[in-house]
Amino acid sequence: MAPQRTRSLARAAAGARGLRRAAPVVSLVLGLGLTLAACGGTTRDSEEERDDPVGEAATADPDAEYRSDLSVAMLPKSVNNPYFEASSAGAERVVAELGGDYEYTGPSDASASSQLSYVNTLSQQATDVVLLSANDPNALCSALEQARSLETAVVTFDSDVAPECRDVFVSQVDGVEVGRALVEMVAEQIGGEGEIAVLSATANATNQNAWIEVMERELAENPDYAGIELVTVAYGDDEDEKSFRETQGLLQANPDLRAIVSPTTVGIAAAARYLQGSEYQGEVALTGLGTPNQMREFVADGTVTEFALWDPTRLGELAAYAGAAVASGIITGAEGETFTAGELGAYTVGADGVITLGPPTRFNAENIDDFDF
């Protein structure tokens, strides 16, 4: 990690977040075995090291300028994931344009316990903004509140935590739209009848679970889907090999399975690799959420007919702008506040501090070559 610059008291006068909220300082949870010995930088060892006093809730200043000295870190569910690498590229570009320092860091496995020590380290290094895709909605809350009490802006993206544990959440799309799109695609591909299964990421992933709940509700309440039965949900933990094995298990345990829906980029690619060239290719449909670049060959050979996603690069860009807006005092996370995210345009903070990027795009043989991410 690159050393982080120490904050100065002058930053408060220049429009920092300042009197944003009163928050108790809780003890850091340390010693979980993921010590980042190679990371240098300033640490916050005492109350006196805060540059911005903690007080009552701040008032947003929509006319404030983005600060040019921000340190921003992205902490994904796991590194070495093409989806998050694309998000990181977008965030890094925005931070560079704003004149700040950027870091991409995180665990190799998608677990909340693995993310915890990274949150603590970034907080101790006086990182201005943390962009987090959470592996659990509640497990990180104490550490995130500690970071916020020390004036780190916490922005979740892709997968949220409890609203009180962060400043804003940058959502890919409305969760209901995702769940409905998944059901619509699988229904179209199996003719509206048959058994389906879901290959998810981790059991505690808030975004995955929200989309699956919408799918279940649509299947139960919409008469158009009366002939479709969701028989099981498997979890590949956003690990390629485990997702591959779980796909095999789903097919062996459910001989009448007509389709697999995988709302995770790691899962859908692993499932496609298993189906490709197997006895199930062309017999069992596969859809879900993936990137065009990773799914292109599977669409070309007919393993996958159609899938969906938003642009993860733009998601990273919006998350970076949102974090910079909070750290610069432009927004606080209150409903109705507005900010401009560069070429992405103007955004309004919704209920519970949610900022939504936009609707998902469906990819198929007709349009997949129009996209490169």
Short mmCIF file of C-alpha atoms in Angstrom, two decimals:
data_model
loop_
_atom_site.label_atom_id
_atom_site.label_comp_id
_atom_site.label_asym_id
_atom_site.label_seq_id
_atom_site.Cartn_x
_atom_site.Cartn_y
_atom_site.Cartn_z
CA MET A 1 0.00 0.00 0.00
CA ALA A 2 1.18 3.49 -0.67
CA PRO A 3 1.59 5.64 2.46
CA GLN A 4 -1.45 7.77 3.14
CA ARG A 5 -0.99 11.50 3.67
CA THR A 6 -1.80 12.78 7.15
CA ARG A 7 -4.91 14.89 7.38
CA SER A 8 -4.48 18.46 8.56
CA LEU A 9 -6.74 20.70 10.60
CA ALA A 10 -6.86 23.02 7.63
CA ARG A 11 -8.92 20.44 5.79
CA ALA A 12 -11.93 21.19 7.97
CA ALA A 13 -11.76 24.82 6.94
CA ALA A 14 -11.51 23.76 3.31
CA GLY A 15 -14.82 21.98 3.35
CA ALA A 16 -14.23 18.58 4.88
CA ARG A 17 -17.03 16.65 6.41
CA GLY A 18 -16.42 18.23 9.78
CA LEU A 19 -19.29 18.11 12.19
CA ARG A 20 -20.96 15.18 10.57
CA ARG A 21 -22.17 13.05 13.43
CA ALA A 22 -21.51 12.11 17.00
CA ALA A 23 -20.29 8.54 17.17
CA PRO A 24 -18.82 6.59 20.08
CA VAL A 25 -15.31 5.30 19.60
CA VAL A 26 -15.36 1.56 20.01
CA SER A 27 -12.30 -0.63 20.28
CA LEU A 28 -10.80 -1.99 17.10
CA VAL A 29 -11.09 -5.68 16.47
CA LEU A 30 -7.54 -6.73 15.77
CA GLY A 31 -5.44 -9.84 15.45
CA LEU A 32 -7.56 -11.89 13.05
CA GLY A 33 -4.50 -13.11 11.21
CA LEU A 34 -4.69 -10.89 8.11
CA THR A 35 -2.12 -8.35 9.18
CA LEU A 36 -0.95 -6.18 6.33
CA ALA A 37 2.68 -5.90 7.33
CA ALA A 38 3.70 -4.35 4.03
CA CYS A 39 1.32 -1.44 4.37
CA GLY A 40 2.79 1.80 5.55
CA GLY A 41 1.01 5.01 6.32
CA THR A 42 -0.31 7.19 9.07
CA THR A 43 -2.33 5.50 11.80
CA ARG A 44 -4.91 6.94 14.16
CA ASP A 45 -3.68 5.91 17.58
CA SER A 46 -5.50 8.52 19.60
CA GLU A 47 -8.49 10.81 19.69
CA GLU A 48 -6.20 13.79 19.22
CA GLU A 49 -5.11 12.63 15.76
CA ARG A 50 -8.49 13.44 14.24
CA ASP A 51 -8.35 16.43 11.96
CA ASP A 52 -12.09 16.97 11.86
CA PRO A 53 -13.98 17.28 15.13
CA VAL A 54 -16.87 14.90 15.60
CA GLY A 55 -20.08 16.71 16.40
CA GLU A 56 -23.68 16.93 15.37
CA ALA A 57 -24.98 15.92 11.98
CA ALA A 58 -23.59 17.99 9.14
CA THR A 59 -25.52 19.95 6.55
CA ALA A 60 -24.81 19.10 2.93
CA ASP A 61 -23.37 21.81 0.70
CA PRO A 62 -24.30 20.95 -2.91
CA ASP A 63 -22.17 23.87 -4.11
CA ALA A 64 -19.00 22.59 -2.49
CA GLU A 65 -16.12 21.47 -4.69
CA TYR A 66 -14.73 17.94 -4.74
CA ARG A 67 -11.59 17.77 -2.64
CA SER A 68 -8.41 17.09 -4.55
CA ASP A 69 -6.43 15.41 -1.76
CA LEU A 70 -8.57 12.37 -0.98
CA SER A 71 -7.21 8.92 -0.24
CA VAL A 72 -9.65 6.32 -1.53
CA ALA A 73 -9.53 2.54 -1.08
CA MET A 74 -11.76 -0.06 -2.70
CA LEU A 75 -12.38 -3.22 -0.65
CA PRO A 76 -14.24 -5.82 -2.78
CA LYS A 77 -15.75 -9.11 -1.63
CA SER A 78 -12.62 -10.73 -2.99
CA VAL A 79 -9.78 -9.75 -5.29
CA ASN A 80 -8.90 -11.57 -8.53
CA ASN A 81 -12.53 -11.23 -9.59
CA PRO A 82 -13.06 -9.74 -13.10
CA TYR A 83 -16.22 -7.98 -11.99
CA PHE A 84 -14.51 -6.10 -9.17
CA GLU A 85 -11.41 -5.46 -11.25
CA ALA A 86 -13.66 -3.64 -13.71
CA SER A 87 -15.24 -1.68 -10.86
CA SER A 88 -11.79 -0.83 -9.56
CA ALA A 89 -10.70 0.48 -12.97
CA GLY A 90 -13.65 2.87 -12.97
CA ALA A 91 -13.05 4.06 -9.42
CA GLU A 92 -9.33 4.53 -9.99
CA ARG A 93 -9.99 6.67 -13.04
CA VAL A 94 -12.31 8.97 -11.07
CA VAL A 95 -9.90 9.30 -8.14
CA ALA A 96 -7.07 10.16 -10.53
CA GLU A 97 -9.20 12.83 -12.21
CA LEU A 98 -9.95 14.33 -8.79
CA GLY A 99 -6.25 14.35 -7.91
CA GLY A 100 -6.45 11.82 -5.08
CA ASP A 101 -4.64 8.62 -4.11
CA TYR A 102 -6.22 5.25 -4.89
CA GLU A 103 -5.73 1.73 -3.56
CA TYR A 104 -7.39 -1.59 -4.42
CA THR A 105 -7.07 -4.14 -1.64
CA GLY A 106 -8.89 -7.05 -0.11
CA PRO A 107 -8.97 -10.76 0.69
CA SER A 108 -8.72 -13.62 -1.78
CA ASP A 109 -11.69 -15.39 -0.22
CA ALA A 110 -15.21 -13.95 -0.01
CA SER A 111 -15.81 -13.94 3.75
CA ALA A 112 -16.73 -11.22 6.22
CA SER A 113 -14.00 -12.26 8.65
CA SER A 114 -11.40 -11.81 5.92
CA GLN A 115 -12.68 -8.31 5.12
CA LEU A 116 -12.67 -7.22 8.77
CA SER A 117 -8.93 -6.75 9.21
CA TYR A 118 -8.78 -4.74 5.97
CA VAL A 119 -11.45 -2.35 7.26
CA ASN A 120 -9.50 -1.93 10.49
CA THR A 121 -6.22 -1.32 8.67
CA LEU A 122 -7.69 1.26 6.31
CA SER A 123 -9.32 3.05 9.24
CA GLN A 124 -6.02 3.15 11.14
CA GLN A 125 -4.26 4.52 8.06
CA ALA A 126 -6.58 7.54 7.97
CA THR A 127 -8.08 6.59 4.61
CA ASP A 128 -10.58 9.27 3.61
CA VAL A 129 -12.98 7.01 1.69
CA VAL A 130 -13.58 3.26 1.79
CA LEU A 131 -15.59 1.73 -1.06
CA LEU A 132 -16.84 -1.62 0.25
CA SER A 133 -18.71 -4.54 -1.30
CA ALA A 134 -19.71 -6.42 1.83
CA ASN A 135 -19.74 -10.16 2.33
CA ASP A 136 -22.16 -9.87 5.27
CA PRO A 137 -24.74 -7.18 6.16
CA ASN A 138 -23.89 -6.99 9.87
CA ALA A 139 -20.52 -8.57 10.66
CA LEU A 140 -18.51 -5.49 9.70
CA CYS A 141 -20.69 -2.88 11.40
CA SER A 142 -18.60 -2.30 14.53
CA ALA A 143 -15.44 -1.82 12.48
CA LEU A 144 -17.24 0.46 10.01
CA GLU A 145 -18.65 2.59 12.81
CA GLN A 146 -15.15 2.89 14.22
CA ALA A 147 -13.91 4.08 10.82
CA ARG A 148 -16.75 6.58 10.48
CA SER A 149 -16.16 7.96 13.97
CA LEU A 150 -12.64 8.73 12.79
CA GLU A 151 -14.04 10.56 9.75
CA THR A 152 -13.65 7.93 7.07
CA ALA A 153 -16.50 8.06 4.57
CA VAL A 154 -17.91 4.55 4.15
CA VAL A 155 -19.62 3.88 0.84
CA THR A 156 -20.93 0.42 0.09
CA PHE A 157 -21.47 -0.67 -3.50
CA ASP A 158 -22.69 -3.88 -5.13
CA SER A 159 -23.53 -5.48 -1.73
CA ASP A 160 -24.75 -3.42 1.21
CA VAL A 161 -24.47 -3.48 4.98
CA ALA A 162 -27.12 -2.30 7.43
CA PRO A 163 -27.86 1.36 6.55
CA GLU A 164 -26.74 2.67 9.93
CA CYS A 165 -23.27 1.22 9.34
CA ARG A 166 -22.35 3.30 6.27
CA ASP A 167 -22.93 6.71 4.71
CA VAL A 168 -24.44 5.73 1.35
CA PHE A 169 -24.99 2.59 -0.71
CA VAL A 170 -24.40 2.70 -4.47
CA SER A 171 -26.76 0.10 -5.89
CA GLN A 172 -26.21 -1.40 -9.32
CA VAL A 173 -29.91 -1.31 -10.10
CA ASP A 174 -33.18 -1.52 -8.27
CA GLY A 175 -33.15 -4.98 -6.69
CA VAL A 176 -36.68 -5.72 -7.81
CA GLU A 177 -35.67 -5.06 -11.44
CA VAL A 178 -32.81 -7.57 -11.15
CA GLY A 179 -34.95 -10.31 -9.65
CA ARG A 180 -37.66 -9.83 -12.25
CA ALA A 181 -35.16 -9.80 -15.11
CA LEU A 182 -33.67 -13.09 -13.90
CA VAL A 183 -37.09 -14.73 -13.78
CA GLU A 184 -38.08 -13.32 -17.17
CA MET A 185 -34.92 -14.61 -18.84
CA VAL A 186 -35.13 -18.11 -17.42
CA ALA A 187 -38.86 -18.34 -18.21
CA GLU A 188 -38.21 -17.37 -21.82
CA GLN A 189 -35.42 -19.91 -22.16
CA ILE A 190 -37.36 -22.90 -20.79
CA GLY A 191 -40.76 -22.02 -22.22
CA GLY A 192 -42.25 -21.10 -18.87
CA GLU A 193 -42.20 -24.62 -17.43
CA GLY A 194 -39.84 -26.84 -15.46
CA GLU A 195 -37.53 -27.08 -12.48
CA ILE A 196 -34.84 -24.46 -11.96
CA ALA A 197 -32.05 -23.98 -9.43
CA VAL A 198 -30.04 -20.98 -8.28
CA LEU A 199 -26.24 -20.96 -8.01
CA SER A 200 -25.52 -18.03 -5.72
CA ALA A 201 -22.39 -16.53 -4.19
CA THR A 202 -22.21 -16.65 -0.37
CA ALA A 203 -25.18 -17.46 1.84
CA ASN A 204 -24.96 -14.04 3.52
CA ALA A 205 -24.50 -11.85 0.43
CA THR A 206 -27.17 -9.17 0.78
CA ASN A 207 -27.54 -8.44 -2.91
CA GLN A 208 -27.79 -12.11 -3.91
CA ASN A 209 -30.36 -12.85 -1.21
CA ALA A 210 -32.47 -9.82 -2.12
CA TRP A 211 -32.60 -10.86 -5.80
CA ILE A 212 -33.43 -14.46 -4.90
CA GLU A 213 -36.28 -13.25 -2.67
CA VAL A 214 -37.72 -11.28 -5.58
CA MET A 215 -37.40 -14.35 -7.80
CA GLU A 216 -39.24 -16.48 -5.25
CA ARG A 217 -41.99 -13.90 -4.91
CA GLU A 218 -42.40 -13.59 -8.68
CA LEU A 219 -42.59 -17.35 -9.10
CA ALA A 220 -45.17 -17.64 -6.32
CA GLU A 221 -47.39 -14.70 -7.25
CA ASN A 222 -47.16 -14.21 -11.01
CA PRO A 223 -49.45 -16.63 -12.90
CA ASP A 224 -47.16 -16.42 -15.93
CA TYR A 225 -44.62 -18.46 -13.97
CA ALA A 226 -46.98 -21.03 -12.45
CA GLY A 227 -45.22 -23.84 -14.31
CA ILE A 228 -41.75 -23.02 -12.94
CA GLU A 229 -40.47 -24.50 -9.68
CA LEU A 230 -37.35 -23.28 -7.87
CA VAL A 231 -36.11 -26.52 -6.31
CA THR A 232 -32.92 -25.44 -4.54
CA VAL A 233 -30.28 -22.75 -3.99
CA ALA A 234 -26.59 -23.69 -3.97
CA TYR A 235 -23.68 -21.50 -2.88
CA GLY A 236 -20.35 -21.36 -4.68
CA ASP A 237 -18.94 -18.66 -2.35
CA ASP A 238 -17.80 -16.68 -5.39
CA GLU A 239 -15.02 -19.22 -5.87
CA ASP A 240 -14.55 -20.62 -9.36
CA GLU A 241 -13.76 -24.23 -8.48
CA LYS A 242 -16.43 -24.47 -5.79
CA SER A 243 -19.02 -22.98 -8.15
CA PHE A 244 -17.94 -25.53 -10.77
CA ARG A 245 -18.45 -28.38 -8.27
CA GLU A 246 -21.77 -26.98 -7.10
CA THR A 247 -22.99 -26.93 -10.70
CA GLN A 248 -22.11 -30.59 -11.03
CA GLY A 249 -23.91 -31.32 -7.76
CA LEU A 250 -27.05 -29.48 -8.85
CA LEU A 251 -27.28 -31.45 -12.09
CA GLN A 252 -26.64 -34.82 -10.45
CA ALA A 253 -29.10 -34.22 -7.59
CA ASN A 254 -31.85 -32.85 -9.83
CA PRO A 255 -32.15 -34.97 -12.98
CA ASP A 256 -35.23 -33.03 -14.17
CA LEU A 257 -33.51 -29.65 -13.90
CA ARG A 258 -34.29 -27.40 -16.85
CA ALA A 259 -32.19 -24.36 -15.96
CA ILE A 260 -29.66 -22.82 -13.59
CA VAL A 261 -29.81 -19.14 -12.66
CA SER A 262 -26.55 -17.74 -11.33
CA PRO A 263 -26.75 -14.09 -10.19
CA THR A 264 -22.98 -13.87 -9.72
CA THR A 265 -20.29 -13.36 -12.34
CA VAL A 266 -18.02 -16.01 -10.86
CA GLY A 267 -20.83 -18.55 -10.63
CA ILE A 268 -22.25 -18.11 -14.11
CA ALA A 269 -18.83 -18.45 -15.75
CA ALA A 270 -18.00 -21.58 -13.74
CA ALA A 271 -21.40 -23.12 -14.53
CA ALA A 272 -20.97 -22.33 -18.23
CA ARG A 273 -17.58 -24.00 -18.22
CA TYR A 274 -19.11 -27.14 -16.72
CA LEU A 275 -21.99 -27.22 -19.20
CA GLN A 276 -19.78 -26.50 -22.20
CA GLY A 277 -19.17 -29.74 -24.13
CA SER A 278 -21.08 -31.83 -21.56
CA GLU A 279 -24.20 -33.91 -22.06
CA TYR A 280 -26.15 -31.01 -20.55
CA GLN A 281 -25.14 -28.42 -23.15
CA GLY A 282 -28.26 -27.35 -25.00
CA GLU A 283 -30.43 -29.37 -22.59
CA VAL A 284 -30.06 -27.28 -19.42
CA ALA A 285 -30.35 -23.52 -19.83
CA LEU A 286 -28.04 -21.16 -17.97
CA THR A 287 -28.65 -17.49 -17.30
CA GLY A 288 -27.85 -14.93 -14.62
CA LEU A 289 -25.42 -12.05 -14.21
CA GLY A 290 -22.07 -11.96 -16.01
CA THR A 291 -19.73 -9.72 -17.94
CA PRO A 292 -19.73 -9.81 -21.76
CA ASN A 293 -16.01 -10.55 -21.96
CA GLN A 294 -16.14 -13.60 -19.71
CA MET A 295 -19.33 -14.98 -21.31
CA ARG A 296 -18.60 -14.28 -24.97
CA GLU A 297 -17.35 -17.76 -25.89
CA PHE A 298 -20.30 -19.42 -24.14
CA VAL A 299 -22.78 -17.33 -26.08
CA ALA A 300 -20.94 -18.02 -29.32
CA ASP A 301 -21.13 -21.80 -28.92
CA GLY A 302 -24.71 -21.85 -27.63
CA THR A 303 -23.98 -22.82 -24.04
CA VAL A 304 -25.69 -19.60 -22.90
CA THR A 305 -28.50 -17.85 -24.76
CA GLU A 306 -28.87 -14.65 -22.73
CA PHE A 307 -27.72 -13.12 -19.47
CA ALA A 308 -27.68 -9.66 -17.93
CA LEU A 309 -25.59 -7.16 -16.02
CA TRP A 310 -24.96 -3.48 -15.51
CA ASP A 311 -21.60 -1.93 -16.38
CA PRO A 312 -19.33 -2.65 -13.37
CA THR A 313 -16.87 0.00 -14.53
CA ARG A 314 -19.56 2.67 -14.24
CA LEU A 315 -20.59 1.24 -10.89
CA GLY A 316 -17.04 1.80 -9.64
CA GLU A 317 -17.05 5.31 -11.08
CA LEU A 318 -20.30 6.20 -9.33
CA ALA A 319 -19.11 4.70 -6.05
CA ALA A 320 -15.94 6.80 -6.21
CA TYR A 321 -17.88 9.98 -6.94
CA ALA A 322 -20.32 9.22 -4.12
CA GLY A 323 -17.47 8.66 -1.67
CA ALA A 324 -15.75 11.85 -2.75
CA ALA A 325 -19.05 13.73 -2.42
CA VAL A 326 -19.48 12.53 1.17
CA ALA A 327 -15.87 13.27 2.09
CA SER A 328 -16.13 16.74 0.49
CA GLY A 329 -19.34 17.66 2.31
CA ILE A 330 -21.40 17.78 -0.90
CA ILE A 331 -23.77 15.14 0.46
CA THR A 332 -24.27 13.49 3.84
CA GLY A 333 -26.40 10.56 2.72
CA ALA A 334 -29.76 12.13 3.48
CA GLU A 335 -32.66 11.43 1.15
CA GLY A 336 -33.13 14.07 -1.55
CA GLU A 337 -29.53 15.33 -1.65
CA THR A 338 -27.99 15.63 -5.10
CA PHE A 339 -24.51 15.55 -6.60
CA THR A 340 -22.97 15.40 -10.07
CA ALA A 341 -20.87 12.35 -10.91
CA GLY A 342 -18.84 13.71 -13.82
CA GLU A 343 -19.96 12.41 -17.20
CA LEU A 344 -22.38 10.00 -15.50
CA GLY A 345 -24.57 12.99 -14.71
CA ALA A 346 -26.62 14.07 -11.71
CA TYR A 347 -27.79 11.64 -9.03
CA THR A 348 -30.20 11.94 -6.14
CA VAL A 349 -29.83 10.12 -2.84
CA GLY A 350 -32.86 7.94 -2.19
CA ALA A 351 -34.37 6.47 0.95
CA ASP A 352 -31.89 4.89 3.39
CA GLY A 353 -29.01 6.60 1.59
CA VAL A 354 -29.31 4.52 -1.58
CA ILE A 355 -27.98 5.81 -4.91
CA THR A 356 -28.99 3.73 -7.93
CA LEU A 357 -26.87 3.43 -11.07
CA GLY A 358 -29.50 2.26 -13.56
CA PRO A 359 -31.31 -0.67 -15.18
CA PRO A 360 -29.58 -3.93 -16.18
CA THR A 361 -28.68 -4.70 -19.78
CA ARG A 362 -29.41 -8.07 -21.39
CA PHE A 363 -26.63 -9.61 -23.48
CA ASN A 364 -27.11 -12.17 -26.25
CA ALA A 365 -25.62 -13.14 -29.62
CA GLU A 366 -27.08 -10.05 -31.27
CA ASN A 367 -25.46 -7.42 -29.04
CA ILE A 368 -22.68 -8.96 -26.96
CA ASP A 369 -19.92 -7.81 -29.33
CA ASP A 370 -21.02 -4.22 -28.82
CA PHE A 371 -19.60 -4.33 -25.26
CA ASP A 372 -16.07 -4.64 -23.93
CA PHE A 373 -15.91 -5.14 -20.17
#
